[in-house]
XYZ file of C-alpha atoms in Angstrom:
604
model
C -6.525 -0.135 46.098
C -3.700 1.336 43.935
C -1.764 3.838 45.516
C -1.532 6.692 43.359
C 0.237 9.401 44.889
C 3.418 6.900 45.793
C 3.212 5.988 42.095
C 3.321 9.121 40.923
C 6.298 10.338 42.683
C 8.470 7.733 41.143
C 7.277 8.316 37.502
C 9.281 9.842 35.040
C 8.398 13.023 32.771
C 10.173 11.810 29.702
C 7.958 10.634 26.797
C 6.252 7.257 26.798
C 3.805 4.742 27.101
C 1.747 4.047 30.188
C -0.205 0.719 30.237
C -3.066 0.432 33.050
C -3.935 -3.042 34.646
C -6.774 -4.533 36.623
C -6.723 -7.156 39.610
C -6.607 -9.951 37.033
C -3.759 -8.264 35.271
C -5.576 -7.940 32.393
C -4.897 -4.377 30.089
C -7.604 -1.806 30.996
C -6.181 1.318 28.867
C -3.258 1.773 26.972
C -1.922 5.900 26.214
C 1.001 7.540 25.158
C 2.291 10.919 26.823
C 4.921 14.193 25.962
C 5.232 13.936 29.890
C 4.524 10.608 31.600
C 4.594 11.883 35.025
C 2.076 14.806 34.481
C -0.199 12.762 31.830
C -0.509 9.789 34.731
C -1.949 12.493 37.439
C -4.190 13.855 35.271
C -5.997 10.703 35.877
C -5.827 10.901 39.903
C -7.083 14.243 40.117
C -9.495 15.313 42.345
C -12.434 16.932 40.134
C -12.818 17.191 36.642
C -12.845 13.173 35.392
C -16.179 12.023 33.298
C -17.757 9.558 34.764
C -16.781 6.978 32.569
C -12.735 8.051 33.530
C -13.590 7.716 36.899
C -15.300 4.550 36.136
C -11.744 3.207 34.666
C -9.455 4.733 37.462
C -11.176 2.375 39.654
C -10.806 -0.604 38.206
C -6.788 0.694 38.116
C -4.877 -1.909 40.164
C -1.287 -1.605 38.265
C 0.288 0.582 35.825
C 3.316 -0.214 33.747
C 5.275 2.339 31.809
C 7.624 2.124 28.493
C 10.120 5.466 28.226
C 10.467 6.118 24.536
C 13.016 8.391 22.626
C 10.758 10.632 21.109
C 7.056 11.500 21.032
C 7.008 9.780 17.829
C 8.233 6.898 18.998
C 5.557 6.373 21.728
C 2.591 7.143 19.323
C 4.039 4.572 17.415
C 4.615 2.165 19.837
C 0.955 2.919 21.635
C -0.649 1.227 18.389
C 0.659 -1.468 18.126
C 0.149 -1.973 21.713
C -3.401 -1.503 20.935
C -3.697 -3.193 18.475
C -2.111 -6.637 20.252
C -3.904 -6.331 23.202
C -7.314 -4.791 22.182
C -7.778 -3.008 25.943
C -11.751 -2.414 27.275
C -10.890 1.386 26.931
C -9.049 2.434 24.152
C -10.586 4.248 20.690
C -11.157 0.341 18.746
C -11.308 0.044 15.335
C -12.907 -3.542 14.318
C -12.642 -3.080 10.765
C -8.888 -3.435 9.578
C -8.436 -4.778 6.619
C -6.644 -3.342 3.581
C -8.220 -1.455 1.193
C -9.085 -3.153 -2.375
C -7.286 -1.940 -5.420
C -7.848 -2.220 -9.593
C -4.419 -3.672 -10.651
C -3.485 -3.774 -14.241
C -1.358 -5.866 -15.231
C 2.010 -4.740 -17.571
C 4.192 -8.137 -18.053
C 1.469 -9.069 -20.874
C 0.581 -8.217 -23.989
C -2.622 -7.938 -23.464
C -2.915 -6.677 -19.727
C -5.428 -8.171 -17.462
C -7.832 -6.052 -15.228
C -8.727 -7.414 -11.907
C -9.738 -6.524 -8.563
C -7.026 -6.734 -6.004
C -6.761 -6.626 -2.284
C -3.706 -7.849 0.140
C 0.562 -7.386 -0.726
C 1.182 -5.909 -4.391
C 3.736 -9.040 -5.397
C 2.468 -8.997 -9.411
C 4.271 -6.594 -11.973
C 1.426 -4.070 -12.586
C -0.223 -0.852 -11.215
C -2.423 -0.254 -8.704
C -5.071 2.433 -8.921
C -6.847 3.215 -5.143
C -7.064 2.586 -2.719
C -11.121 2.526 -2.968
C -13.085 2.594 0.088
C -14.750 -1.064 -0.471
C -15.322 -3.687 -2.732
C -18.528 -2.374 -4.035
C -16.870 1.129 -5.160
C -13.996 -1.569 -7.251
C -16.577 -3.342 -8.942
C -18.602 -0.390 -9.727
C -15.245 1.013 -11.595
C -14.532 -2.424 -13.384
C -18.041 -2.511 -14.532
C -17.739 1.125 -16.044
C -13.872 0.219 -17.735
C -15.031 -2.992 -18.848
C -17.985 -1.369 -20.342
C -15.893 1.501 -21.998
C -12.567 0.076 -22.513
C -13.381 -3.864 -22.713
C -10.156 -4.935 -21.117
C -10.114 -8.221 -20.418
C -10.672 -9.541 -16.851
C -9.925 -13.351 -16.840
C -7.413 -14.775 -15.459
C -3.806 -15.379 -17.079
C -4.661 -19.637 -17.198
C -8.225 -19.128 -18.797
C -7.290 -16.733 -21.394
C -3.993 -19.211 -22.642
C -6.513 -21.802 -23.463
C -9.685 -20.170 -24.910
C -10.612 -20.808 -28.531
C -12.832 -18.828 -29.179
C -14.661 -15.777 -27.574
C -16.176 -16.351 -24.195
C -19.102 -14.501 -22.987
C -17.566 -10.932 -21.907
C -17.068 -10.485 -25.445
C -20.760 -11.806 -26.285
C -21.975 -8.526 -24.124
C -19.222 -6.550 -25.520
C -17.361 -6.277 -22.368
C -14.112 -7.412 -23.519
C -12.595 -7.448 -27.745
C -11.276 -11.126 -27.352
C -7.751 -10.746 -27.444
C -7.502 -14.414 -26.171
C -8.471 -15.250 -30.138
C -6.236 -12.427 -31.552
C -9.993 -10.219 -32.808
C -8.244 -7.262 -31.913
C -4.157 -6.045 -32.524
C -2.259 -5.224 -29.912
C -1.870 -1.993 -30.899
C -5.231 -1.137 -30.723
C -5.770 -3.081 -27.292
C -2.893 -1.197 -25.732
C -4.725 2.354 -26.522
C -7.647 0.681 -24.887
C -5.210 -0.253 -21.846
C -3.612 3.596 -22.126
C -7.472 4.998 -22.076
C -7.988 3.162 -18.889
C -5.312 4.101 -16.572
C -5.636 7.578 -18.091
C -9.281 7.672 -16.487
C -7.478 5.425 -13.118
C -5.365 8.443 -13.165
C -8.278 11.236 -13.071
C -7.160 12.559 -16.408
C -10.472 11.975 -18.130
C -10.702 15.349 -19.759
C -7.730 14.823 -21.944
C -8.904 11.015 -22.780
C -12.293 13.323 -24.049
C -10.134 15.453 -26.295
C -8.153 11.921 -27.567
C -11.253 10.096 -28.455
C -12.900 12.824 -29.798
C -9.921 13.972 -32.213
C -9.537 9.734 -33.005
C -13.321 9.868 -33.435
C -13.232 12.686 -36.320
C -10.013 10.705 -38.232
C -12.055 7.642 -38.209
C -15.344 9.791 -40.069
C -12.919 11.082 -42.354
C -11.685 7.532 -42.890
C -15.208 6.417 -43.252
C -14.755 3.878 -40.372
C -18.091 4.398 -39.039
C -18.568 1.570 -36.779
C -15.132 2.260 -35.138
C -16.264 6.237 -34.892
C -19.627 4.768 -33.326
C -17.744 3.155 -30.615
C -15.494 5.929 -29.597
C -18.508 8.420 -29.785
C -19.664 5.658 -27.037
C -17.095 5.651 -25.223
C -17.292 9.903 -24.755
C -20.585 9.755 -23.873
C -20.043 7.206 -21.077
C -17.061 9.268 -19.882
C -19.129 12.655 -20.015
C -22.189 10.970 -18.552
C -19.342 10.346 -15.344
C -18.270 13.379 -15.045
C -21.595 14.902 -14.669
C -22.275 12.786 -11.979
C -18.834 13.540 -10.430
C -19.877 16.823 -8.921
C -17.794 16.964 -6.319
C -14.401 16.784 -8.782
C -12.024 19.595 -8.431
C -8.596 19.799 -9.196
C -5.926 17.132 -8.713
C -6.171 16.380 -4.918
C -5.557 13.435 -3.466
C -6.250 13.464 -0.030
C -8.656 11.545 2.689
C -11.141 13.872 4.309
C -12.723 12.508 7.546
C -15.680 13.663 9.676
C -16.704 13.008 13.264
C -19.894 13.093 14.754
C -20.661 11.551 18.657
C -24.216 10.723 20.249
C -25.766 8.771 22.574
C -22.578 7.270 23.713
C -21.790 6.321 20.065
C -19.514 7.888 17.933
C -19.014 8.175 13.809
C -15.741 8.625 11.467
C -17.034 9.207 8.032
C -14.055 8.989 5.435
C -14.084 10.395 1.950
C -11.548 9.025 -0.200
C -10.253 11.545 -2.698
C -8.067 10.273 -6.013
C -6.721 13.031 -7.999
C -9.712 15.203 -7.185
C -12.058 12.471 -7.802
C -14.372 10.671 -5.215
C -13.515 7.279 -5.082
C -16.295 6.384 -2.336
C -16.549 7.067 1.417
C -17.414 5.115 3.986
C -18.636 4.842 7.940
C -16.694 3.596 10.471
C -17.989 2.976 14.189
C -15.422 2.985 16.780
C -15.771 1.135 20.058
C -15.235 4.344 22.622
C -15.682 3.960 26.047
C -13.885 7.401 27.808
C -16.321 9.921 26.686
C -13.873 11.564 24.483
C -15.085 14.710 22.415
C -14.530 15.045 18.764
C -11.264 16.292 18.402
C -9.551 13.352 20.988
C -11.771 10.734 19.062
C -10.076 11.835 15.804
C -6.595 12.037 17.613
C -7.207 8.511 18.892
C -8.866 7.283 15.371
C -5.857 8.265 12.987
C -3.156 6.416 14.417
C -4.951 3.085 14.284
C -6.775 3.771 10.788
C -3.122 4.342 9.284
C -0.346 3.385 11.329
C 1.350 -0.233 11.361
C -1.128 -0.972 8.162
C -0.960 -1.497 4.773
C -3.010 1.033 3.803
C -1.678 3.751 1.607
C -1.709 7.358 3.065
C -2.352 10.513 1.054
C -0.392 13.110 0.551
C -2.791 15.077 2.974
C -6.090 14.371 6.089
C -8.538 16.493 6.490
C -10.281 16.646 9.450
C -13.050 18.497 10.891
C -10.942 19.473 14.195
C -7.653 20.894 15.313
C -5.994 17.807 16.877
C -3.544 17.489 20.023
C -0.167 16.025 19.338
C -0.856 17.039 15.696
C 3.505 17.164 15.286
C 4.143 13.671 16.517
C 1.110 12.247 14.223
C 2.418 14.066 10.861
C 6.059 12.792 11.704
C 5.173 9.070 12.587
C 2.709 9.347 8.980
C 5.764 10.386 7.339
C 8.293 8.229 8.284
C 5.450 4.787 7.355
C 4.628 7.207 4.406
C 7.895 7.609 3.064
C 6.698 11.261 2.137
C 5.640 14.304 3.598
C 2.060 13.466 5.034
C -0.133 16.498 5.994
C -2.693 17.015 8.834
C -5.023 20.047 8.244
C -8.244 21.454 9.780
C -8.081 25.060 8.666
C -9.292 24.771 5.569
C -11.393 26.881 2.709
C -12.636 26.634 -0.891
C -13.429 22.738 -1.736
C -11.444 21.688 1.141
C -13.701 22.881 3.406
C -16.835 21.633 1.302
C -15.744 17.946 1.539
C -15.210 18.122 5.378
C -18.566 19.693 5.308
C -19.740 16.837 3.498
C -18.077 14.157 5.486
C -19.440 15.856 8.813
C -22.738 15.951 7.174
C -22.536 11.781 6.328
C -20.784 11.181 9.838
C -23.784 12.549 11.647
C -26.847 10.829 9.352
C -24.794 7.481 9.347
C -24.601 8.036 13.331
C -28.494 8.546 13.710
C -29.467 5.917 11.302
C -27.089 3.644 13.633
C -28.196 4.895 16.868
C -32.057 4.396 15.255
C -31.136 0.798 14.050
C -29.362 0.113 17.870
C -32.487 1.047 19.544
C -34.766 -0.933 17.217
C -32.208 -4.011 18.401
C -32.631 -3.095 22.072
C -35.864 -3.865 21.592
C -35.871 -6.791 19.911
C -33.564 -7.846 22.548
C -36.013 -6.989 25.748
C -39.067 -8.468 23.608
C -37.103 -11.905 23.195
C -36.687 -11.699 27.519
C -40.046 -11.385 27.687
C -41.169 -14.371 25.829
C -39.140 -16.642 26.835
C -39.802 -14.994 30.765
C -36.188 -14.488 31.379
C -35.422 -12.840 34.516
C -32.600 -10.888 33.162
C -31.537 -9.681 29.596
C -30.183 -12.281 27.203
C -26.567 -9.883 26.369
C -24.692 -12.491 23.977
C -26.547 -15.065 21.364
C -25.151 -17.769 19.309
C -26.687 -19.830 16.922
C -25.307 -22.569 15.258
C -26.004 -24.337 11.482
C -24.739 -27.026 9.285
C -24.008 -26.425 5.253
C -22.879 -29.385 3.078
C -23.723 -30.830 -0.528
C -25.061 -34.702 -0.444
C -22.525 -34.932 2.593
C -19.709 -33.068 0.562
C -17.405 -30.526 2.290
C -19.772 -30.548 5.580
C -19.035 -27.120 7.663
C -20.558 -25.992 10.438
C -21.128 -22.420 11.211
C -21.614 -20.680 14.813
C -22.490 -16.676 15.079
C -22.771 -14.504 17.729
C -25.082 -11.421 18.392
C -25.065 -9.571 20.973
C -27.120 -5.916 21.985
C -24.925 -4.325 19.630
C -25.830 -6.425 16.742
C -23.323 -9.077 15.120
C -20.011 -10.029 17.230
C -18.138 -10.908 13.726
C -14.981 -10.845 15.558
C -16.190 -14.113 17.487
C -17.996 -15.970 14.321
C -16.025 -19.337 14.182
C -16.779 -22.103 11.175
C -16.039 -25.455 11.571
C -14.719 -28.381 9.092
C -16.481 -31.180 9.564
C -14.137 -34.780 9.580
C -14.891 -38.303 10.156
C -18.537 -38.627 10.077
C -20.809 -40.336 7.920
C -21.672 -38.049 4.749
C -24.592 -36.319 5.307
C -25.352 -37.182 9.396
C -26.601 -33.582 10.598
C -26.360 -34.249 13.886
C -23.070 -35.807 14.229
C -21.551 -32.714 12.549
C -23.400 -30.591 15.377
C -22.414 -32.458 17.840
C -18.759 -32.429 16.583
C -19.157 -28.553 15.918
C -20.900 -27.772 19.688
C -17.932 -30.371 21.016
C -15.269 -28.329 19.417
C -16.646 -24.949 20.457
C -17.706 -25.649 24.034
C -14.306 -27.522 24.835
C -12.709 -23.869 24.103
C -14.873 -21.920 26.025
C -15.028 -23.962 29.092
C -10.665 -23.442 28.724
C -11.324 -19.600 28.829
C -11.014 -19.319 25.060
C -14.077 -16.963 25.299
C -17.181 -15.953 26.506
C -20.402 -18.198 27.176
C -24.014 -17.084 25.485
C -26.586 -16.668 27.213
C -28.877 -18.276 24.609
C -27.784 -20.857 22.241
C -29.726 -20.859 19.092
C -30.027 -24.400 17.170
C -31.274 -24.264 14.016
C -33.139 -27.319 13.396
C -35.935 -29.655 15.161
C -35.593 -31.807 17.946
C -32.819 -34.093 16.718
C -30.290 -31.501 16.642
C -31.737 -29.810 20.224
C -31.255 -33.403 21.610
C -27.366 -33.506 20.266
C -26.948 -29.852 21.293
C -28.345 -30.922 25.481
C -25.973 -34.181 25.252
C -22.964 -32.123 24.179
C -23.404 -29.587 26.525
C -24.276 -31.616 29.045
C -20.859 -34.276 28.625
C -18.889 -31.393 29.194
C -20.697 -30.431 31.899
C -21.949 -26.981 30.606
C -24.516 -25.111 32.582
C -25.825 -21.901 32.700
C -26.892 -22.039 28.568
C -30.253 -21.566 27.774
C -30.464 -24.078 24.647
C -32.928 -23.007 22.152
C -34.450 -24.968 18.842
C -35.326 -23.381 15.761
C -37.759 -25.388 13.926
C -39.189 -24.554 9.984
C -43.018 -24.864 10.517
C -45.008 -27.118 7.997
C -45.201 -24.524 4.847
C -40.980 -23.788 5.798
C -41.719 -20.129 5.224
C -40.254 -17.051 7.470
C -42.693 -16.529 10.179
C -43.725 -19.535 10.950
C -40.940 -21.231 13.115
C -41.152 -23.683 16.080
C -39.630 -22.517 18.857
C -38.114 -25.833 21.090
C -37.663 -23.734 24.372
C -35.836 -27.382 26.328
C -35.291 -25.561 29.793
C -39.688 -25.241 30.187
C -39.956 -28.604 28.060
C -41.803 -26.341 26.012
C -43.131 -25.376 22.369
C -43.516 -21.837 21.035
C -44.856 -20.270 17.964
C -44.818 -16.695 17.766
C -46.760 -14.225 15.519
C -44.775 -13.114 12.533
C -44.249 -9.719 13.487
C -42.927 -10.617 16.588
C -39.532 -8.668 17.361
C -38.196 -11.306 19.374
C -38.954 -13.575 16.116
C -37.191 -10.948 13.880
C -34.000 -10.896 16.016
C -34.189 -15.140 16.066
C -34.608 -15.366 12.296
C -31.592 -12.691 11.682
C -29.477 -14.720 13.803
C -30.715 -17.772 12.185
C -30.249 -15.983 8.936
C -26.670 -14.903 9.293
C -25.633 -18.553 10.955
C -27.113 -19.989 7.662
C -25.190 -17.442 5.266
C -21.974 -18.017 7.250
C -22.144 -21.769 6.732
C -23.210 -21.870 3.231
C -20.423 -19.503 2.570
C -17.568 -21.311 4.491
C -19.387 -24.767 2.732
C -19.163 -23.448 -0.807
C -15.179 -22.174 -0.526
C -14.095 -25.650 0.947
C -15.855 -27.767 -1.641
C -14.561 -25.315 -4.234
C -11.147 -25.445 -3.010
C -11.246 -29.538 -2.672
C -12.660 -29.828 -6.025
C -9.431 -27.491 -7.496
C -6.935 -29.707 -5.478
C -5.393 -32.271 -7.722
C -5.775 -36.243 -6.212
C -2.168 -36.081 -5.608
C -2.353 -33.926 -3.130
C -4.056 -36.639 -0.580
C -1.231 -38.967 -0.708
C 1.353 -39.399 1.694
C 4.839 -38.826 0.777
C 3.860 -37.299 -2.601
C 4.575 -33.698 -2.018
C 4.753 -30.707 -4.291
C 8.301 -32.191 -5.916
C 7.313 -36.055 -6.619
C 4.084 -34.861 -7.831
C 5.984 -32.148 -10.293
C 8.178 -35.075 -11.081
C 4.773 -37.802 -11.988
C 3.586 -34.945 -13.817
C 6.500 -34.013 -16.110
C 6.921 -37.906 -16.328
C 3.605 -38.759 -17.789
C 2.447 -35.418 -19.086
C -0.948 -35.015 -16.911
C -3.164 -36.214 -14.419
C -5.387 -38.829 -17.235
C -1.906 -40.397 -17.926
C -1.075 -40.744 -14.390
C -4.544 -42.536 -13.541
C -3.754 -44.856 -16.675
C 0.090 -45.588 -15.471
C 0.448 -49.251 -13.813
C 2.731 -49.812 -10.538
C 5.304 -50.513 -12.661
C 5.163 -47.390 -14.490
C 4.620 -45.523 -11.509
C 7.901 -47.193 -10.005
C 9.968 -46.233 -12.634
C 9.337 -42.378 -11.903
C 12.937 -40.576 -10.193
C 12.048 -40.633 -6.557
C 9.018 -43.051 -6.407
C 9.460 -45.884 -4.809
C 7.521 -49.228 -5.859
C 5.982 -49.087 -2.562
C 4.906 -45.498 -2.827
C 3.906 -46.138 -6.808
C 1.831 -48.695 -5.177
C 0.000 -46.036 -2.511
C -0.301 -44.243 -5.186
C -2.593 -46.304 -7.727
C -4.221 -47.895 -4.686
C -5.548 -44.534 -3.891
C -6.296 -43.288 -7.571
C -8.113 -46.520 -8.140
C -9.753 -46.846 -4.802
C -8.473 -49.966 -3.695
């Protein structure tokens, strides 16, 4: 039992970080605090916890504190606390990826447009950040459309020859085969990061001034196209009713039910809506809207790589609201504002977040239930006495034996764990053997759980007949694995959805359930997603091997001896033509190398 009171006494009230432990010494809750000492006893008072508070306090069994400088300081050093040591209780944010970007390139002459996502190394600007890829891709497909700026990469368009497709479906003017100037392609370019910029009006008032010279000039098929391109851009703006102004600002909304909570964010580029999008934090304190938010900030921007606005609106005055603007600033580099009071269009876009936050959050808590169900059918058929909690299922993706992966997902009530997907690269098996590459793929995952690399399922899902159930029982059952209900997922005779085999090998059993079965739905959306996974992983490692040169494979030929064989001969047909000798007589090869070398181009 942790003594609080003799704690207490010895605590500072400078500012800080508090960390809270269990028996096992693993991190419970990690918090920040103005005042340690007063913070910390808010905790161990007598009335006024929420049950779930009360619910942590007693798993309490250590605390460890951190005295910071400055209330700045802590917040700062509180996430990335957080964000190492993921506690139970803390505000969680799963999603934390960068945002994607449009780059455009400015070493060339004829800049490339391209989607971009990760550190800005290439010479270029970067219009964003948008809220996901979709809302990128959306915007390329409209500048492609308008501008036709070319897309391909820098080693495509050095060797083309003549017009590739893009330019087919007039979505790029072929400046790869010199059919437009550059001139006329950097207007283009100038058009497009004009509209990047939000400045469409006065690209309106260019084309439609460039439109009348080229009437006068009787270029009619040139007028045609810029008359296109100002209907396109008017046709936007229509359906940009939301614009106003320049702002450039991220709005977010809250909205909290059922023990689930919703932060919708609108992202707002020079008064235009880039996109918006839901985020579901894990939350297990019971905090109300305003805490969520205060908790929800720090980790969405701090010790990231996402780029802050010049100001966040939110749809409630925050606590702390000083120490957050100052540790924004200082990642910022620039004054970063934090505002709730708001009227005019401010207020209409946290209106409108609010609005999305709470729809998003019903449709959720609508689609959770509907998986709760799903869930207690599937313990029902297969007459488990308690509910199944965490599922994996398992599949195998390869081409004739090429680039074999294996996949493993994991569901549990809450829907996809994709945090604890895993895939698998499948070695020294015969091509094509299916159930060596499960058993190497159940070997490989098993071994880690059993050393406390994770949690167990409850159910594991198989997807195939009995072949692959029989590898999955001898796996598990070498290294001594109990406790796993193993479960087969057969294709019935007409391999349609709906009519799967169930291989249930606890009962020794056979089931086939009717095709609106929930418990079926929630097997083939596991099955589904295992099968995705693996086809995805399969198709980037084959693509990857097939772009590695056959150099790469051979000892003692790294990146400077092959450089060296390939400024020697010229390319990769010469060096499959070269002899030992002529391999030998490369700077740095040795004969015995040179003859490693053609033994492995040739096979021998």
């Amino acid at each position: 039992m942790f003594d609080s009171k003799r704690f207490l006494t010895t605590v500072t009230r400078k500012p800080g970080v508090y960390q809270m432990f269990d028996a096992d010494g693993k991190v419970l809750y990690v918090g920040k605090a103005k005042n340690l000492r007063n913070r910390l006893a808010s905790y161990f008072r007598a009335s006024g916890l929420t049950a779930k508070t009360m619910a942590l306090v007693e798993k309490i069994a250590d605390i460890e504190v951190t005295v910071t400088r400055s209330e700045t300081e802590a917040l700062v050093l509180e996430q990335s606390l957080i964000k190492s040591q993921r506690p139970p209780y803390n505000v969680m944010l799963k999603d934390d990826k960068g945002y994607p970007y449009i780059f455009l390139s400015s070493k060339d002459i004829f800049p490339r447009i391209a989607f971009h996502r990760g550190a800005k190394r290439k010479k270029g600007d970067y219009f964003g950040p948008f809220p996901n890829a979709s809302s990128v891709r959306d915007s390329l497909n409209f500048l492609q459309k308008t501008f036709r700026i070319r897309s391909c990469e820098d080693s495509v368009f050095a060797n083309r020859s003549r017009p590739c497709l893009q330019y087919q479906i007039e979505r790029c003017t072929a400046p790869c085969v010199d059919f437009i100037s550059p001139e006329d392609y950097q207007a283009d370019v100038r058009h497009a990061q004009m509209f990047l910029a939000g400045k469409s009006d006065s690209i309106i008032r260019e084309l439609a001034d460039e439109m009348e010279k080229a009437s006068v000039a009787l270029e009619f098929e040139r007028a045609a196209r810029l008359r296109d391109q100002i209907v396109a851009l008017r046709r936007l703006q229509s359906d940009q009713v939301a614009e106003s102004g320049g702002a450039d600002v991220d709005v977010l909304g809250v909205a909290t039910a059922g023990g689930l909570c919703c932060v919708h964010v609108l992202f707002i580029r020079q008064g235009r809506i880039l996109g918006s999008r839901s985020y579901y934090p894990s939350e297990k304190l019971g905090l109300d809207d305003a805490a969520l938010l205060s908790a929800f900030i720090p980790q969405f921007y701090l010790g990231t790589s996402r780029e802050l606005p010049r100001q966040i609106l939110v749809s409630e005055p925050l606590e702390d609201l000083e120490a957050l603007q100052q540790a924004l600033t200082e990642q910022a580099g620039k004054d970063i504002q934090v505002a709730n009071r708001l009227r005019g269009n401010r207020a209409t876009w946290v209106e409108m977040a609010q609005q999305a936050a709470a729809q998003n959050l019903q449709s959720r808590t609508a689609s959770q239930q509907k998986l709760q169900d799903r869930f207690e059918n599937l313990q029902e058929v297969l007459r488990l006495g308690d509910l199944p909690e965490r599922l994996e299922c398992f599949d195998i993706s390869h081409s004739s034996g090429e680039a074999t992966v294996a996949s493993c997902v994991v569901f549990d009530t809450g829907g996809p764990v994709k945090s604890d997907y895993r895939r698998f690269n499948i070695e020294g098996i015969t091509a094509g053997d299916d159930y060596a590459a499960m058993g190497q793929a159940l070997k490989r995952r098993y071994t880690r759980l059993s050393n406390g690399e994770g949690r167990f399922p409850n159910i594991l899902l198989i997807d195939g007949g009995k072949g692959q159930v029989t590898q999955a029982v001898d796996t598990l059952n070498e290294l001594g694995v109990t406790g796993v209900q193993i479960i087969g997922v057969a294709k019935g005779t007409t391999r349609k959805a709906g009519f799967e085999t169930l291989h249930i090998v606890a009962e020794g059993r056979e089931l086939v359930l009717e095709s609106d079965s929930p418990a079926l739905h929630l097997i083939q959306q596991i099955r589904d997603e295992a099968h995705r996974f693996a086809i995805t992983g399969h198709r980037q490692r084959r693509d990857k091997k097939r772009r590695e040169s056959p150099l790469e494979g051979i000892p003692g030929v790294g990146p400077a001896r092959r450089r060296a064989l390939l400024r020697h001969f010229g390319g990769l047909q010469e060096i499959l033509r070269a002899s030992v000798n002529e391999l030998a007589s490369v700077e740095g090869v040795s004969r015995k190398l040179a003859q490693d070398i053609y033994s492995t181009l040739h096979n021998e």
